[in-house]
Amino acid sequence: RLRLHDGKLIKDRRYHLRTYPNCFVAKELTDWLIDHKEAPDRETGIRLMQKLMDHYIIHHVCDEHSDYKDAKLLYRFRKDDGTFPLSKDVKVFMRGQSLYEKLVSVEESILKVREENSVKYQRTFLGCEMIDWLVQEREAENRKEAVELGRALLEHGIIQHVSNRHHFFDSDILYQFWINFRRRRRLTELLNENSSRTLSESPDSPFCLRKLNPDPGNTSFLSVQTNKEIKIVSAVRRSSITSLAGNSNPYFSATPMLVFPPVAECNPKSVLKRPVTNEELLSPGAPYIKKTLTIVGDAVGWGFVVRGGRPCHIQAVDPGGPAAAAGMKVCQFVFSVNGMYVLHLDYQTISSLIMTGPRTLVMEVMEAVE
């Protein structure tokens, strides 16, 4: 975004007697991506920009197009018009980035290469050292507040215990920044993000999962797998930033863990009796009604499985979960998530959208009239 501002690709533009501030022409941007070797070809450039649209980074200036089109259409970065959603996850990530920049730019930084059990770790610090520094720099009012900040950074995959065995404590335990914020990243990395890869590798939507270590007597939710097996699935902690970590830290994991071997064979096919298209759902007089569901996630998730794409449908609902209590049923089609129209998206994208959103989930679903 900043490079586009510097190159004057983002500027005020006039169209049909109206001025649109801080926008760019899609076709010009695709040319720029190729010229600056951010994309090898136009197809890849379009996919990259669509990824940014799907994650609320850019949008059409009038929101008339949900897809990125390589044409003379005007788009804008949401940070340039104040519509970028600052969720808790994003705020924690930005706070972590700010602290990292501050730490690496000072002399005698507490970030050092240290060794533990004959293994060297980069960008490390002791928990008590970080607490001292946060209080000294007035990044936290007191040690208790500093510990809470450290725990939030760890839970969002920004820092970690060097061997992933401890949460964050005010002690001489060794931690490190897991993300190197200063590494120059290329746009094409977006197409290989761990979050989407994880979701596609796991046939289970991560927001339906149960606890990592269920209490005795607590039943785990069985979910149909694409490999013709039912497996018992454990929970993950919700976070958009965890995908950047790419590891299996038990305190922040975007990877659903299958904790038991297959227990039964079953037919894994879709619960839908036949495929349904968007055109069929939206056609006048179609036998579908729209319902709005407000689902307040509990400590272990929302309790449903979404499948398919364009449109996605509800494949399974945990009868004891929040989704069932809100009125969700199998075979409903997902129309919108937190106000965003999603009929054109696949289930991996919707999974990511839900995980990065607030705990209170507002969904519009379309249900067949009986």
XYZ file of C-alpha atoms in Angstrom:
370
model
C 0.000 0.000 0.000
C 2.757 2.458 0.943
C 4.730 1.636 -2.189
C 1.646 2.279 -4.307
C 1.187 5.651 -2.615
C 4.835 6.509 -3.306
C 4.453 5.468 -6.938
C 1.309 7.611 -7.345
C -0.805 4.607 -8.315
C -3.040 5.471 -5.392
C -4.529 8.917 -5.853
C -7.811 10.787 -6.085
C -9.643 9.835 -9.275
C -12.724 11.244 -10.966
C -15.365 9.039 -12.552
C -18.901 9.957 -13.677
C -18.692 13.455 -12.163
C -17.657 12.052 -8.792
C -14.226 12.114 -7.139
C -13.030 8.962 -5.378
C -10.104 9.679 -3.001
C -7.107 7.392 -2.505
C -8.019 4.702 -5.033
C -6.278 2.731 -7.777
C -7.268 1.237 -11.120
C -7.261 -2.568 -10.997
C -5.719 -3.002 -14.448
C -2.899 -0.561 -13.624
C -2.196 -2.370 -10.369
C -1.959 -5.738 -12.114
C 0.588 -4.174 -14.516
C 2.505 -2.819 -11.519
C 2.608 -6.227 -9.793
C 4.187 -7.800 -12.876
C 6.597 -4.893 -13.510
C 7.814 -5.015 -9.897
C 8.044 -8.828 -9.906
C 5.407 -9.206 -7.191
C 3.513 -11.543 -9.533
C 4.831 -13.623 -12.455
C 1.693 -13.169 -14.570
C -1.727 -11.509 -14.608
C -3.550 -14.595 -13.351
C -1.369 -14.721 -10.234
C -1.776 -10.978 -9.729
C -5.552 -11.335 -9.827
C -5.421 -14.187 -7.300
C -3.248 -12.088 -4.978
C -5.619 -9.138 -5.074
C -8.604 -11.428 -4.554
C -6.850 -12.739 -1.447
C -6.596 -9.163 -0.175
C -10.292 -8.630 -0.887
C -11.251 -11.814 0.935
C -9.331 -10.603 4.006
C -10.856 -7.101 4.093
C -7.655 -5.383 2.926
C -9.031 -3.836 -0.283
C -12.517 -3.365 -1.740
C -14.304 -1.863 -4.710
C -14.902 1.842 -4.042
C -18.688 1.386 -4.245
C -18.700 -2.251 -3.068
C -20.461 -3.197 -6.297
C -17.966 -5.992 -7.063
C -17.075 -8.731 -4.600
C -14.414 -10.097 -6.965
C -11.217 -8.423 -8.094
C -11.526 -7.795 -11.822
C -8.511 -7.011 -14.015
C -10.279 -4.045 -15.610
C -10.622 -0.269 -15.419
C -12.431 -0.457 -12.089
C -11.577 1.536 -8.973
C -10.534 -0.205 -5.767
C -9.241 1.143 -2.482
C -7.296 -0.044 0.558
C -9.608 -0.103 3.557
C -6.918 1.610 5.644
C -7.295 4.598 3.307
C -11.005 5.058 3.941
C -11.295 3.993 7.586
C -13.165 0.738 6.957
C -10.314 -1.638 7.898
C -11.660 -3.858 10.717
C -9.426 -3.572 13.777
C -10.355 -6.806 15.526
C -8.686 -7.833 18.771
C -6.394 -10.173 16.841
C -5.215 -7.387 14.544
C -4.685 -5.014 17.465
C -2.539 -7.578 19.308
C -0.521 -8.244 16.154
C 0.096 -4.521 15.618
C 1.071 -4.119 19.282
C 3.547 -6.980 18.922
C 5.017 -5.397 15.799
C 5.379 -2.057 17.576
C 7.146 -3.647 20.566
C 9.458 -5.638 18.296
C 10.498 -2.538 16.331
C 11.146 -0.670 19.565
C 13.229 -3.506 20.999
C 15.451 -4.075 17.953
C 16.123 -0.358 17.439
C 17.674 0.325 20.869
C 21.231 -0.282 22.007
C 21.733 -3.037 24.555
C 18.431 -4.647 23.601
C 17.123 -7.489 25.729
C 16.689 -9.476 22.490
C 19.741 -11.706 22.169
C 20.920 -15.024 20.791
C 20.824 -17.422 23.712
C 21.370 -21.123 24.193
C 19.256 -23.642 26.056
C 19.944 -27.386 26.159
C 22.731 -26.908 23.569
C 20.312 -25.284 21.095
C 20.752 -21.647 20.014
C 17.669 -19.464 19.652
C 17.315 -16.090 17.917
C 15.566 -12.987 19.322
C 15.268 -14.382 22.845
C 14.536 -12.751 26.193
C 13.775 -13.798 29.749
C 10.191 -13.376 30.889
C 11.207 -11.208 33.864
C 13.429 -9.068 31.605
C 10.508 -8.378 29.289
C 8.317 -7.453 32.272
C 10.996 -5.042 33.546
C 11.314 -3.462 30.098
C 7.555 -3.096 29.530
C 7.100 -1.329 32.858
C 10.234 0.810 32.410
C 9.134 1.945 28.920
C 5.587 2.548 30.183
C 4.195 -0.001 27.770
C 2.393 -1.380 30.832
C 1.287 0.280 34.059
C 2.496 -2.511 36.323
C 3.889 -6.034 36.278
C 0.440 -7.649 36.298
C -0.593 -5.712 33.194
C 2.741 -6.593 31.564
C 2.155 -10.300 32.190
C -1.303 -10.040 30.607
C 0.241 -8.381 27.554
C 2.896 -11.097 27.314
C 0.248 -13.798 27.519
C -1.780 -12.151 24.754
C 1.333 -11.997 22.550
C 2.029 -15.676 23.170
C -1.555 -16.774 22.557
C -1.524 -14.950 19.217
C 1.677 -16.625 18.047
C 3.932 -13.561 18.247
C 6.186 -14.809 21.044
C 6.678 -18.303 22.401
C 8.569 -20.294 24.996
C 11.628 -21.587 23.147
C 10.523 -25.209 23.482
C 6.756 -24.552 23.622
C 6.396 -25.909 27.145
C 5.270 -22.876 29.116
C 2.828 -20.017 28.936
C 4.206 -16.542 29.660
C 5.374 -15.932 33.232
C 7.269 -13.244 35.160
C 10.284 -15.505 35.656
C 13.669 -16.419 34.172
C 12.060 -18.737 31.593
C 13.423 -18.150 28.071
C 11.104 -16.859 25.338
C 11.606 -15.610 21.791
C 9.827 -13.557 19.171
C 8.430 -16.140 16.784
C 7.749 -13.611 14.037
C 10.599 -11.629 12.490
C 8.643 -8.489 11.604
C 11.549 -7.044 9.631
C 11.801 -9.861 7.117
C 10.724 -8.565 3.717
C 7.800 -10.613 2.533
C 6.630 -11.005 -1.029
C 2.981 -10.881 -1.972
C 3.111 -14.352 -3.512
C 3.563 -15.769 0.000
C -0.132 -15.028 0.503
C -0.985 -17.900 -1.826
C 0.921 -20.318 0.412
C -0.225 -19.102 3.820
C -0.214 -21.730 6.548
C -3.787 -20.812 7.452
C -5.292 -21.799 4.120
C -2.974 -24.769 3.772
C -3.910 -26.002 7.205
C -7.598 -25.654 6.491
C -7.359 -27.485 3.194
C -5.293 -30.277 4.699
C -7.789 -30.777 7.470
C -11.287 -31.682 6.349
C -12.701 -30.240 9.581
C -13.592 -26.606 9.967
C -11.564 -25.384 12.952
C -14.409 -23.472 14.552
C -16.445 -26.585 15.304
C -13.762 -28.306 17.346
C -13.740 -29.375 20.956
C -11.275 -28.982 23.814
C -7.626 -30.038 23.516
C -7.854 -31.917 26.794
C -11.549 -32.619 27.375
C -12.691 -32.971 30.914
C -13.596 -36.517 31.941
C -17.067 -37.298 30.760
C -17.072 -34.460 28.235
C -18.196 -35.769 24.857
C -16.227 -34.814 21.779
C -18.024 -33.836 18.602
C -17.832 -36.428 15.828
C -17.385 -34.961 12.365
C -17.597 -36.682 9.009
C -14.227 -36.807 7.220
C -13.512 -36.891 3.492
C -11.468 -40.060 3.932
C -14.570 -42.113 4.784
C -13.788 -42.174 8.493
C -15.131 -40.524 11.598
C -12.454 -39.114 13.852
C -12.714 -37.393 17.193
C -11.497 -33.857 16.891
C -9.961 -31.588 19.511
C -10.208 -27.831 19.865
C -8.086 -24.968 18.651
C -7.748 -21.497 20.019
C -9.189 -18.894 17.664
C -6.657 -16.566 16.122
C -5.889 -15.068 12.744
C -2.309 -14.457 13.686
C -1.545 -18.054 14.694
C -1.261 -19.040 11.061
C 1.928 -17.004 10.850
C 3.562 -19.138 13.485
C 3.238 -22.381 11.567
C 3.910 -24.683 14.487
C 2.014 -26.813 16.954
C 2.306 -24.824 20.148
C -0.486 -26.078 22.427
C -1.247 -22.496 23.467
C -1.962 -21.333 19.940
C -2.619 -23.771 17.159
C -4.451 -23.305 13.908
C -4.114 -27.000 13.183
C -6.957 -29.285 14.277
C -5.488 -32.251 16.097
C -6.904 -35.737 15.553
C -6.416 -37.312 18.920
C -7.849 -40.782 18.402
C -7.638 -43.345 15.588
C -10.651 -43.884 13.332
C -13.550 -45.365 15.251
C -16.055 -46.048 12.493
C -16.568 -46.241 8.750
C -19.277 -44.122 7.233
C -20.491 -42.532 4.036
C -18.654 -39.181 3.801
C -20.795 -37.604 1.099
C -22.436 -34.217 1.477
C -25.640 -33.957 3.497
C -27.211 -32.126 0.542
C -29.558 -34.268 -1.507
C -28.447 -32.462 -4.671
C -26.149 -29.579 -5.632
C -27.661 -26.082 -5.390
C -26.346 -23.048 -7.260
C -26.299 -19.399 -6.186
C -28.616 -18.570 -9.054
C -31.142 -21.071 -7.756
C -30.923 -19.711 -4.203
C -31.361 -16.097 -5.285
C -33.936 -16.510 -8.047
C -37.324 -14.791 -7.426
C -39.819 -17.100 -5.785
C -37.186 -19.682 -4.823
C -38.334 -21.957 -1.982
C -35.760 -20.624 0.480
C -36.083 -18.293 3.435
C -33.299 -16.239 4.995
C -32.643 -16.394 8.730
C -30.253 -14.415 10.902
C -28.427 -16.383 13.605
C -26.421 -14.834 16.439
C -23.979 -17.405 17.801
C -21.971 -16.606 20.914
C -18.914 -18.852 20.932
C -18.071 -20.647 24.130
C -14.613 -21.519 25.416
C -14.202 -24.242 22.795
C -15.737 -22.790 19.652
C -19.074 -22.394 17.886
C -19.995 -26.027 17.213
C -20.655 -26.545 13.508
C -19.032 -27.763 10.300
C -19.259 -25.870 7.010
C -18.497 -27.505 3.664
C -18.611 -26.929 -0.048
C -18.300 -23.646 -1.838
C -20.244 -21.174 -3.954
C -22.479 -21.657 -1.955
C -21.218 -23.287 1.259
C -23.596 -25.311 3.389
C -23.818 -26.495 6.989
C -22.598 -30.084 6.985
C -22.972 -30.869 10.697
C -24.043 -29.206 13.949
C -22.944 -30.172 17.440
C -26.275 -30.708 19.258
C -24.744 -29.390 22.482
C -22.948 -26.406 20.979
C -23.753 -22.693 20.622
C -24.736 -22.989 16.940
C -27.482 -25.502 17.685
C -28.789 -23.286 20.471
C -28.984 -20.381 18.002
C -31.090 -22.414 15.569
C -28.488 -23.616 13.082
C -29.382 -26.781 11.142
C -27.677 -28.990 8.599
C -28.306 -28.198 4.917
C -28.624 -24.454 5.525
C -26.619 -22.301 3.086
C -24.267 -19.607 4.387
C -25.342 -16.240 2.949
C -23.281 -13.805 5.053
C -20.814 -13.767 7.947
C -20.665 -10.688 10.178
C -22.263 -8.602 7.453
C -20.029 -9.872 4.639
C -21.712 -11.542 1.644
C -20.073 -14.978 1.249
C -22.146 -16.993 -1.247
C -19.229 -16.740 -3.704
C -16.587 -18.058 -1.265
C -15.328 -21.573 -0.485
C -15.404 -23.105 2.965
C -11.669 -22.553 3.632
C -12.098 -18.809 3.151
C -15.237 -18.711 5.279
C -13.423 -20.714 7.978
C -10.650 -18.113 8.057
C -13.182 -15.273 8.082
C -14.982 -16.727 11.089
C -11.786 -17.455 13.036
C -10.505 -13.910 12.582
C -13.777 -12.334 13.613
C -15.348 -11.630 16.994
C -16.508 -14.317 19.384
C -20.110 -13.273 18.772
C -20.819 -14.485 15.253
C -23.714 -13.090 13.225
C -24.605 -15.299 10.256
C -27.338 -15.127 7.669
C -28.337 -18.539 6.370
C -30.786 -19.654 3.709
C -33.016 -22.580 4.549
C -35.272 -24.602 2.295
C -38.981 -24.118 2.932
C -40.462 -27.441 3.982
